[in-house]
CSV table of C-alpha atoms in Angstrom, one decimal:
chain,number,residue,atom,x,y,z
A,1,MET,CA,39.1,-13.4,-12.1
A,2,ASP,CA,35.7,-12.1,-10.9
A,3,LEU,CA,34.1,-9.6,-13.2
A,4,LEU,CA,33.7,-7.2,-10.3
A,5,GLN,CA,37.5,-7.3,-9.7
A,6,SER,CA,38.3,-6.9,-13.4
A,7,GLN,CA,36.3,-3.6,-13.4
A,8,GLY,CA,38.2,-2.3,-10.3
A,9,LEU,CA,35.0,-1.9,-8.4
A,10,LEU,CA,35.8,-3.9,-5.3
A,11,ARG,CA,37.5,-0.9,-3.6
A,12,ARG,CA,34.0,0.7,-3.5
A,13,VAL,CA,32.4,-2.2,-1.6
A,14,ARG,CA,31.9,-2.0,2.1
A,15,GLY,CA,30.8,-4.7,4.4
A,16,THR,CA,30.3,-7.7,2.1
A,17,SER,CA,28.7,-10.4,4.1
A,18,PRO,CA,30.5,-13.7,4.5
A,19,SER,CA,27.1,-15.4,5.1
A,20,MET,CA,26.4,-15.1,1.3
A,21,SER,CA,28.3,-18.4,0.8
A,22,SER,CA,25.8,-20.3,3.0
A,23,ARG,CA,23.1,-22.6,1.8
A,24,THR,CA,20.6,-20.4,3.7
A,25,ALA,CA,21.6,-17.4,1.7
A,26,ALA,CA,21.0,-19.3,-1.6
A,27,ALA,CA,17.6,-20.6,-0.2
A,28,ALA,CA,16.6,-17.1,0.7
A,29,VAL,CA,17.2,-15.8,-2.8
A,30,PHE,CA,15.4,-18.8,-4.3
A,31,LEU,CA,12.5,-17.9,-2.1
A,32,LEU,CA,12.5,-14.2,-3.2
A,33,PHE,CA,12.6,-15.2,-6.9
A,34,ALA,CA,9.8,-17.8,-6.5
A,35,THR,CA,7.6,-15.5,-4.5
A,36,ASN,CA,8.0,-12.7,-7.0
A,37,GLY,CA,7.2,-15.0,-9.8
A,38,ALA,CA,4.2,-16.3,-8.0
A,39,LEU,CA,2.7,-12.9,-7.3
A,40,ILE,CA,3.2,-11.6,-10.8
A,41,GLY,CA,2.0,-14.9,-12.3
A,42,GLY,CA,-1.1,-14.7,-10.1
A,43,VAL,CA,-1.9,-11.2,-11.5
A,44,GLY,CA,-1.4,-12.4,-15.1
A,45,GLY,CA,-3.5,-15.5,-14.5
A,46,THR,CA,-6.5,-13.6,-13.3
A,47,LEU,CA,-6.5,-10.8,-16.0
A,48,PRO,CA,-9.3,-12.4,-18.1
A,49,ALA,CA,-11.7,-12.8,-15.1
A,50,LEU,CA,-10.6,-9.4,-13.8
A,51,ARG,CA,-11.6,-7.8,-17.0
A,52,GLU,CA,-15.1,-9.2,-16.5
A,53,ARG,CA,-15.4,-8.1,-12.8
A,54,LEU,CA,-14.3,-4.6,-13.6
A,55,ASP,CA,-16.4,-4.5,-16.8
A,56,VAL,CA,-13.6,-2.9,-18.8
A,57,SER,CA,-12.6,-3.3,-22.5
A,58,ALA,CA,-9.3,-4.3,-23.9
A,59,SER,CA,-8.1,-0.7,-23.6
A,60,GLY,CA,-8.9,-0.7,-19.9
A,61,LEU,CA,-6.9,-3.9,-19.4
A,62,SER,CA,-4.1,-2.4,-21.4
A,63,LEU,CA,-4.2,0.7,-19.0
A,64,LEU,CA,-3.8,-1.6,-16.0
A,65,LEU,CA,-0.9,-3.4,-17.5
A,66,PHE,CA,0.8,-0.1,-18.5
A,67,CYS,CA,0.4,1.2,-15.0
A,68,LEU,CA,2.0,-2.0,-13.6
A,69,ALA,CA,5.0,-1.7,-16.0
A,70,ALA,CA,5.4,2.0,-15.8
A,71,ALA,CA,5.5,2.0,-12.0
A,72,ALA,CA,8.0,-0.8,-12.1
A,73,VAL,CA,10.3,1.2,-14.4
A,74,VAL,CA,10.2,4.2,-12.0
A,75,SER,CA,10.9,2.1,-8.9
A,76,MET,CA,13.8,0.2,-10.5
A,77,GLN,CA,15.9,3.4,-10.7
A,78,VAL,CA,15.3,4.2,-7.0
A,79,GLY,CA,15.7,0.6,-5.9
A,80,GLY,CA,19.0,0.1,-7.7
A,81,ARG,CA,20.6,3.1,-6.0
A,82,LEU,CA,19.1,2.2,-2.6
A,83,ALA,CA,20.4,-1.4,-3.0
A,84,ASP,CA,23.9,0.0,-3.5
A,85,LYS,CA,23.6,2.6,-0.7
A,86,ILE,CA,22.0,0.6,2.1
A,87,GLY,CA,22.2,-3.0,0.8
A,88,ALA,CA,19.8,-5.1,-1.2
A,89,ARG,CA,18.2,-6.9,1.8
A,90,PRO,CA,16.0,-4.1,3.1
A,91,VAL,CA,15.0,-3.1,-0.4
A,92,ALA,CA,14.0,-6.6,-1.3
A,93,LEU,CA,12.0,-7.1,1.9
A,94,VAL,CA,10.1,-3.8,1.8
A,95,THR,CA,9.3,-4.0,-1.9
A,96,LEU,CA,8.1,-7.6,-1.5
A,97,SER,CA,5.6,-6.3,1.1
A,98,VAL,CA,4.5,-3.5,-1.3
A,99,LEU,CA,4.1,-6.0,-4.1
A,100,ALA,CA,1.9,-8.3,-1.9
A,101,ALA,CA,-0.1,-5.3,-0.8
A,102,GLY,CA,-0.8,-4.4,-4.4
A,103,VAL,CA,-2.0,-7.9,-5.2
A,104,GLY,CA,-4.1,-7.9,-2.0
A,105,LEU,CA,-5.8,-4.7,-3.0
A,106,LEU,CA,-6.4,-6.1,-6.5
A,107,ALA,CA,-8.1,-9.0,-4.8
A,108,ILE,CA,-10.8,-6.9,-3.1
A,109,THR,CA,-11.4,-4.1,-5.5
A,110,SER,CA,-14.3,-3.9,-8.0
A,111,SER,CA,-13.6,-0.5,-9.6
A,112,LEU,CA,-11.1,0.5,-12.2
A,113,PRO,CA,-9.6,3.5,-10.3
A,114,TRP,CA,-8.8,1.2,-7.3
A,115,ALA,CA,-7.5,-1.4,-9.7
A,116,ILE,CA,-5.2,1.2,-11.1
A,117,VAL,CA,-3.9,2.0,-7.6
A,118,ALA,CA,-3.4,-1.7,-7.0
A,119,MET,CA,-1.4,-2.1,-10.2
A,120,VAL,CA,0.7,0.9,-9.4
A,121,LEU,CA,1.5,-0.5,-5.9
A,122,ALA,CA,2.3,-3.9,-7.4
A,123,GLY,CA,4.5,-2.3,-10.1
A,124,LEU,CA,6.4,-0.2,-7.5
A,125,GLY,CA,7.1,-3.3,-5.5
A,126,ASN,CA,8.0,-5.5,-8.4
A,127,GLY,CA,10.4,-3.1,-10.1
A,128,ALA,CA,12.6,-2.4,-7.1
A,129,MET,CA,12.3,-6.0,-5.9
A,130,ASP,CA,13.5,-7.3,-9.3
A,131,VAL,CA,16.7,-5.3,-9.0
A,132,ALA,CA,17.2,-6.1,-5.3
A,133,MET,CA,16.8,-9.8,-5.6
A,134,ASN,CA,19.0,-10.0,-8.7
A,135,SER,CA,21.6,-8.0,-6.7
A,136,LEU,CA,21.4,-10.5,-3.9
A,137,GLY,CA,21.7,-13.3,-6.4
A,138,VAL,CA,24.9,-11.8,-7.9
A,139,GLU,CA,26.4,-11.6,-4.4
A,140,VAL,CA,25.5,-15.2,-3.6
A,141,GLU,CA,27.0,-16.2,-6.9
A,142,GLN,CA,30.2,-14.2,-6.2
A,143,SER,CA,30.7,-16.1,-2.9
A,144,ARG,CA,30.3,-19.6,-4.5
A,145,PRO,CA,32.7,-21.5,-6.7
A,146,ARG,CA,30.1,-22.2,-9.4
A,147,PRO,CA,27.4,-20.1,-11.2
A,148,ILE,CA,23.9,-20.1,-9.8
A,149,MET,CA,22.0,-17.2,-11.4
A,150,SER,CA,20.2,-19.4,-14.0
A,151,ARG,CA,18.7,-21.5,-11.2
A,152,PHE,CA,17.4,-18.4,-9.5
A,153,HIS,CA,15.6,-17.4,-12.6
A,154,ALA,CA,14.3,-20.9,-13.0
A,155,PHE,CA,12.6,-20.6,-9.6
A,156,TRP,CA,11.0,-17.3,-10.8
A,157,SER,CA,9.6,-19.2,-13.8
A,158,LEU,CA,8.4,-22.0,-11.6
A,159,GLY,CA,6.7,-19.6,-9.3
A,160,ASN,CA,5.1,-17.8,-12.2
A,161,LEU,CA,3.8,-20.9,-13.9
A,162,THR,CA,2.6,-22.6,-10.6
A,163,ALA,CA,0.7,-19.5,-9.5
A,164,ALA,CA,-0.8,-18.8,-12.9
A,165,GLY,CA,-2.1,-22.3,-13.1
A,166,THR,CA,-3.3,-22.5,-9.5
A,167,ILE,CA,-5.0,-19.2,-9.6
A,168,VAL,CA,-7.0,-20.1,-12.6
A,169,LEU,CA,-7.9,-23.5,-11.1
A,170,ILE,CA,-9.1,-21.9,-7.8
A,171,ALA,CA,-11.2,-19.3,-9.7
A,172,ARG,CA,-12.8,-22.1,-11.8
A,173,LEU,CA,-13.6,-24.2,-8.7
A,174,LEU,CA,-15.2,-21.2,-7.0
A,175,ASP,CA,-17.1,-20.1,-10.1
A,176,ARG,CA,-17.8,-22.9,-12.5
A,177,THR,CA,-19.4,-20.5,-14.9
A,178,GLY,CA,-16.0,-19.1,-15.7
A,179,GLY,CA,-16.9,-15.7,-14.4
A,180,ALA,CA,-15.1,-13.0,-12.5
A,181,ASN,CA,-14.7,-14.5,-9.0
A,182,VAL,CA,-11.0,-13.8,-8.8
A,183,GLY,CA,-10.9,-12.4,-5.3
A,184,PRO,CA,-10.5,-15.6,-3.3
A,185,ALA,CA,-7.8,-16.8,-5.7
A,186,LEU,CA,-5.7,-13.6,-5.3
A,187,GLU,CA,-6.4,-13.6,-1.5
A,188,THR,CA,-5.0,-17.1,-1.3
A,189,LEU,CA,-1.9,-16.0,-3.2
A,190,CYS,CA,-1.5,-13.1,-0.8
A,191,VAL,CA,-1.5,-15.4,2.2
A,192,VAL,CA,1.3,-17.3,0.5
A,193,GLY,CA,3.1,-14.0,0.0
A,194,ILE,CA,2.7,-13.1,3.7
A,195,ILE,CA,4.2,-16.4,4.8
A,196,ALA,CA,7.1,-15.9,2.4
A,197,ILE,CA,7.7,-12.4,3.8
A,198,ALA,CA,7.8,-13.7,7.3
A,199,VAL,CA,10.3,-16.4,6.3
A,200,ALA,CA,12.3,-13.9,4.2
A,201,PHE,CA,12.7,-11.5,7.1
A,202,ARG,CA,14.4,-14.3,9.0
A,203,ILE,CA,16.7,-15.8,6.4
A,204,VAL,CA,17.6,-13.1,3.8
A,205,PRO,CA,21.2,-12.1,4.4
A,206,ASP,CA,22.6,-8.6,4.5
A,207,GLY,CA,24.0,-7.3,1.2
A,208,ARG,CA,27.1,-5.3,0.4
A,209,ARG,CA,27.1,-1.5,0.0
A,210,ILE,CA,28.7,0.0,-3.0
A,211,GLU,CA,30.2,3.5,-2.9
A,212,HIS,CA,29.9,5.3,-6.3
A,213,LYS,CA,31.7,8.3,-4.9
A,214,PRO,CA,35.0,6.8,-3.6
A,215,ASP,CA,36.8,10.2,-3.8
A,216,GLY,CA,33.9,12.5,-3.6
A,217,VAL,CA,33.3,12.3,-7.3
A,218,ARG,CA,30.5,10.2,-8.8
A,219,THR,CA,31.9,7.4,-10.9
A,220,ALA,CA,30.6,7.1,-14.5
A,221,ILE,CA,28.3,4.3,-15.4
A,222,PRO,CA,30.3,1.8,-17.4
A,223,ARG,CA,29.7,1.9,-21.2
A,224,LEU,CA,29.0,-1.8,-21.0
A,225,ALA,CA,25.6,-0.9,-19.4
A,226,TRP,CA,24.3,0.4,-22.7
A,227,ALA,CA,25.3,-2.8,-24.6
A,228,LEU,CA,23.7,-4.9,-21.9
A,229,GLY,CA,20.6,-2.7,-22.1
A,230,LEU,CA,20.3,-3.2,-25.8
A,231,MET,CA,20.6,-7.0,-25.2
A,232,ALA,CA,17.9,-6.7,-22.5
A,233,PHE,CA,15.6,-4.9,-24.9
A,234,CYS,CA,16.1,-7.6,-27.6
A,235,PHE,CA,15.6,-10.6,-25.4
A,236,GLY,CA,12.8,-8.8,-23.5
A,237,LEU,CA,10.8,-8.3,-26.7
A,238,ALA,CA,11.6,-11.7,-28.1
A,239,GLU,CA,10.7,-13.4,-24.8
A,240,GLY,CA,7.6,-11.3,-24.3
A,241,THR,CA,6.4,-12.2,-27.9
A,242,ALA,CA,6.9,-15.9,-27.1
A,243,VAL,CA,4.9,-15.6,-23.9
A,244,ASP,CA,2.1,-13.4,-25.2
A,245,TRP,CA,1.7,-14.7,-28.8
A,246,SER,CA,2.8,-18.3,-29.0
A,247,SER,CA,-0.7,-19.7,-28.2
A,248,VAL,CA,-2.3,-17.3,-30.7
A,249,HIS,CA,0.3,-18.1,-33.3
A,250,VAL,CA,-0.1,-21.9,-33.0
A,251,THR,CA,-3.9,-21.6,-33.0
A,252,ASP,CA,-4.0,-19.4,-36.2
A,253,VAL,CA,-1.2,-21.0,-38.2
A,254,ALA,CA,-2.0,-24.6,-37.5
A,255,LYS,CA,-5.8,-23.8,-37.7
A,256,ILE,CA,-6.7,-25.6,-34.5
A,257,ASP,CA,-8.8,-24.9,-31.4
A,258,PRO,CA,-7.4,-22.5,-28.8
A,259,SER,CA,-7.1,-25.1,-26.1
A,260,THR,CA,-4.8,-27.1,-28.3
A,261,GLY,CA,-3.0,-23.9,-29.4
A,262,ALA,CA,-2.1,-23.2,-25.8
A,263,LEU,CA,0.5,-26.0,-26.1
A,264,GLY,CA,2.6,-23.3,-27.7
A,265,LEU,CA,2.9,-21.5,-24.4
A,266,VAL,CA,3.4,-24.7,-22.6
A,267,CYS,CA,6.4,-25.5,-24.8
A,268,VAL,CA,7.9,-22.0,-24.3
A,269,SER,CA,7.4,-21.9,-20.6
A,270,GLY,CA,8.3,-25.5,-19.9
A,271,CYS,CA,11.5,-25.5,-21.9
A,272,MET,CA,12.5,-22.1,-20.3
A,273,VAL,CA,12.3,-23.7,-16.9
A,274,ILE,CA,14.2,-26.8,-17.9
A,275,ILE,CA,17.1,-24.8,-19.5
A,276,ARG,CA,17.4,-22.4,-16.6
A,277,LEU,CA,17.7,-25.3,-14.2
A,278,LEU,CA,20.6,-26.7,-16.3
A,279,GLY,CA,22.1,-23.4,-17.5
A,280,ASP,CA,24.5,-22.9,-14.7
A,281,ARG,CA,26.4,-26.0,-15.7
A,282,ALA,CA,26.8,-24.6,-19.2
A,283,VAL,CA,28.1,-21.3,-17.8
A,284,ALA,CA,30.6,-23.1,-15.7
A,285,ARG,CA,31.8,-25.1,-18.6
A,286,VAL,CA,32.0,-22.5,-21.5
A,287,GLY,CA,31.3,-19.1,-20.0
A,288,ARG,CA,28.5,-16.5,-20.2
A,289,ARG,CA,29.4,-15.1,-23.6
A,290,ALA,CA,29.2,-18.5,-25.3
A,291,VAL,CA,26.0,-19.4,-23.5
A,292,VAL,CA,24.4,-16.2,-24.6
A,293,ARG,CA,25.5,-16.8,-28.2
A,294,VAL,CA,24.2,-20.4,-28.2
A,295,GLY,CA,21.0,-19.3,-26.6
A,296,ALA,CA,20.4,-16.6,-29.2
A,297,VAL,CA,21.2,-18.9,-32.1
A,298,THR,CA,18.8,-21.5,-30.7
A,299,ALA,CA,16.1,-18.8,-30.5
A,300,ILE,CA,16.8,-17.8,-34.1
A,301,ALA,CA,16.3,-21.4,-35.2
A,302,GLY,CA,13.0,-21.6,-33.3
A,303,TYR,CA,11.7,-18.4,-34.7
A,304,PHE,CA,12.7,-19.5,-38.2
A,305,ILE,CA,10.5,-22.5,-37.8
A,306,THR,CA,7.5,-20.4,-36.6
A,307,VAL,CA,7.8,-18.2,-39.6
A,308,LEU,CA,8.3,-20.8,-42.3
A,309,THR,CA,6.2,-23.9,-41.2
A,310,ASP,CA,2.6,-24.8,-40.7
A,311,PRO,CA,2.2,-28.3,-39.2
A,312,LEU,CA,1.5,-28.4,-35.4
A,313,PRO,CA,4.4,-30.7,-34.5
A,314,LEU,CA,6.9,-28.4,-36.2
A,315,LEU,CA,5.4,-25.3,-34.7
A,316,LEU,CA,5.7,-26.8,-31.2
A,317,ILE,CA,9.3,-27.7,-31.9
A,318,GLY,CA,9.9,-24.1,-33.0
A,319,TRP,CA,8.4,-22.6,-29.8
A,320,ALA,CA,10.3,-25.2,-27.7
A,321,LEU,CA,13.6,-24.0,-29.3
A,322,VAL,CA,12.6,-20.4,-28.6
A,323,GLY,CA,12.0,-21.2,-24.9
A,324,LEU,CA,15.3,-23.1,-24.7
A,325,GLY,CA,17.3,-20.3,-26.3
A,326,LEU,CA,15.8,-17.3,-24.6
A,327,GLY,CA,15.8,-19.0,-21.2
A,328,LEU,CA,19.6,-19.0,-21.3
A,329,VAL,CA,20.0,-15.3,-22.1
A,330,ALA,CA,18.4,-13.2,-19.4
A,331,PRO,CA,20.1,-14.6,-16.3
A,332,GLN,CA,23.5,-14.1,-17.9
A,333,VAL,CA,22.9,-10.5,-19.0
A,334,TYR,CA,21.6,-9.5,-15.6
A,335,ALA,CA,24.4,-11.4,-13.8
A,336,VAL,CA,27.1,-9.5,-15.8
A,337,ALA,CA,25.4,-6.2,-15.0
A,338,GLY,CA,25.3,-6.9,-11.3
A,339,HIS,CA,28.9,-8.2,-11.3
A,340,VAL,CA,30.3,-5.2,-13.1
A,341,GLY,CA,28.2,-2.2,-11.8
A,342,GLY,CA,26.1,-3.3,-8.8
A,343,GLY,CA,22.5,-2.3,-8.3
A,344,ARG,CA,22.8,1.0,-10.2
A,345,MET,CA,23.9,-0.6,-13.4
A,346,LEU,CA,21.5,-3.6,-12.9
A,347,ALA,CA,18.6,-1.1,-12.7
A,348,ILE,CA,19.5,0.4,-16.1
A,349,VAL,CA,19.7,-3.0,-17.8
A,350,VAL,CA,16.5,-4.3,-16.2
A,351,THR,CA,14.7,-1.1,-17.3
A,352,PHE,CA,15.6,-1.8,-20.9
A,353,GLY,CA,14.0,-5.2,-20.5
A,354,TYR,CA,10.9,-3.7,-19.0
A,355,ALA,CA,10.7,-1.1,-21.8
A,356,ALA,CA,10.5,-4.0,-24.3
A,357,PHE,CA,7.6,-5.4,-22.4
A,358,LEU,CA,5.9,-1.9,-22.5
A,359,VAL,CA,6.2,-1.4,-26.2
A,360,GLY,CA,6.5,-5.0,-27.4
A,361,PRO,CA,2.8,-6.0,-27.2
A,362,ALA,CA,1.8,-2.9,-29.2
A,363,MET,CA,4.5,-3.4,-31.8
A,364,ILE,CA,3.7,-7.1,-32.3
A,365,GLY,CA,0.0,-6.4,-32.3
A,366,GLN,CA,0.4,-3.9,-35.1
A,367,LEU,CA,2.5,-6.3,-37.1
A,368,VAL,CA,-0.1,-9.1,-36.6
A,369,GLU,CA,-2.9,-6.8,-37.8
A,370,HIS,CA,-1.1,-5.7,-40.9
A,371,PHE,CA,1.0,-8.7,-41.9
A,372,GLY,CA,-0.4,-11.7,-40.0
A,373,VAL,CA,0.8,-13.5,-36.9
A,374,GLN,CA,3.3,-15.7,-38.8
A,375,HIS,CA,5.1,-12.8,-40.5
A,376,ALA,CA,5.1,-10.8,-37.3
A,377,MET,CA,7.5,-13.3,-35.8
A,378,ILE,CA,10.2,-11.9,-38.1
A,379,LEU,CA,10.7,-9.1,-35.7
A,380,PRO,CA,11.7,-11.2,-32.7
A,381,LEU,CA,13.8,-13.4,-35.1
A,382,VAL,CA,15.8,-10.3,-36.1
A,383,LEU,CA,16.2,-9.2,-32.5
A,384,SER,CA,17.5,-12.6,-31.6
A,385,GLY,CA,20.1,-12.1,-34.3
A,386,CYS,CA,21.0,-8.7,-32.7
A,387,LEU,CA,21.8,-10.6,-29.5
A,388,VAL,CA,24.4,-12.6,-31.4
A,389,ALA,CA,25.8,-9.4,-32.9
A,390,VAL,CA,26.1,-7.6,-29.5
A,391,SER,CA,27.3,-10.6,-27.5
A,392,PRO,CA,31.1,-9.8,-28.1
A,393,ALA,CA,30.6,-6.9,-25.7
A,394,LEU,CA,30.2,-9.3,-22.8
A,395,PRO,CA,33.4,-9.7,-20.8
A,396,ARG,CA,35.4,-12.8,-21.3
A,397,ASP,CA,35.3,-15.4,-18.5
A,398,ASP,CA,38.8,-16.1,-17.2
């Protein structure tokens, strides 16, 4: 039985599109995830050079990142409700355009105030688009006989990695001194985004509408939303730590040069992509609850290695396990939220994940400063354990 049926929510759905079962619908959602990942990855890949061009300190860069994340949190709430009311398609298309506009403005600005405006635009587009594209992904999955959400998230990771690598390469080719010539790189990414928008307008299918006032009384948000939100916060901070600190951790603990230490991030990101490409098969075989548990336990094992060992090969194995484990968790938690409560509930859960990205860097930074980077990894280890403890709240797969 579908999770949406088990929660009795189908009676609130109007106009579910039969085209969701087509290959074109799946390709459209793959495109949305990959484009979103590419635009966000491009911003992340140009941050060091952007810091030089704007002539800002680390605090200025933190302000830009905060504006990006805070705007995303705000737009998620609006985007989730709009996706239920008018369908996820228009929300996804409009917010993709807003995200691309923010990245485009970031490409041409040379002042901090305009960079803040650009980051706010990008955040507003990214937050609501995140909810909308996940809502469309849930609808496509509901129309198919087998799970597909993990592959959607794999395409986000692929887009993110490809853009981040390409953007840095373009910047270096245009400015061999390693300076701040990031404009052409981001402009190139915007062209890709515009092409993706044009294609998306043609192939993204109409989504369902969910009525949260079937009898004139607003239905309560399912209590499951808060358990899923806790899980999203846990894996958000654990995954954010892996992405932000794995290279620094490997460099400092193994006492090697930074270029070699970057292999930590390569292990995390590469393994995350691989497991997301394979994760749907695991969901079809054993169900989402078991997949989340196995993923969390795998992440625990990886973080244990990062806390207790020093040799480079073991550290890389540890970070690879973290990537394999955490890569399984997010698609399943978001899928359950969308199946059970639509865009409104999905927005709540995704917000908890973003909140972790907001507070996570500061929390880990303080722990690194006071206890060292190796001992700081105890926090994401504990949070990975919390994922195992909360996983029984996930509905059983029939």
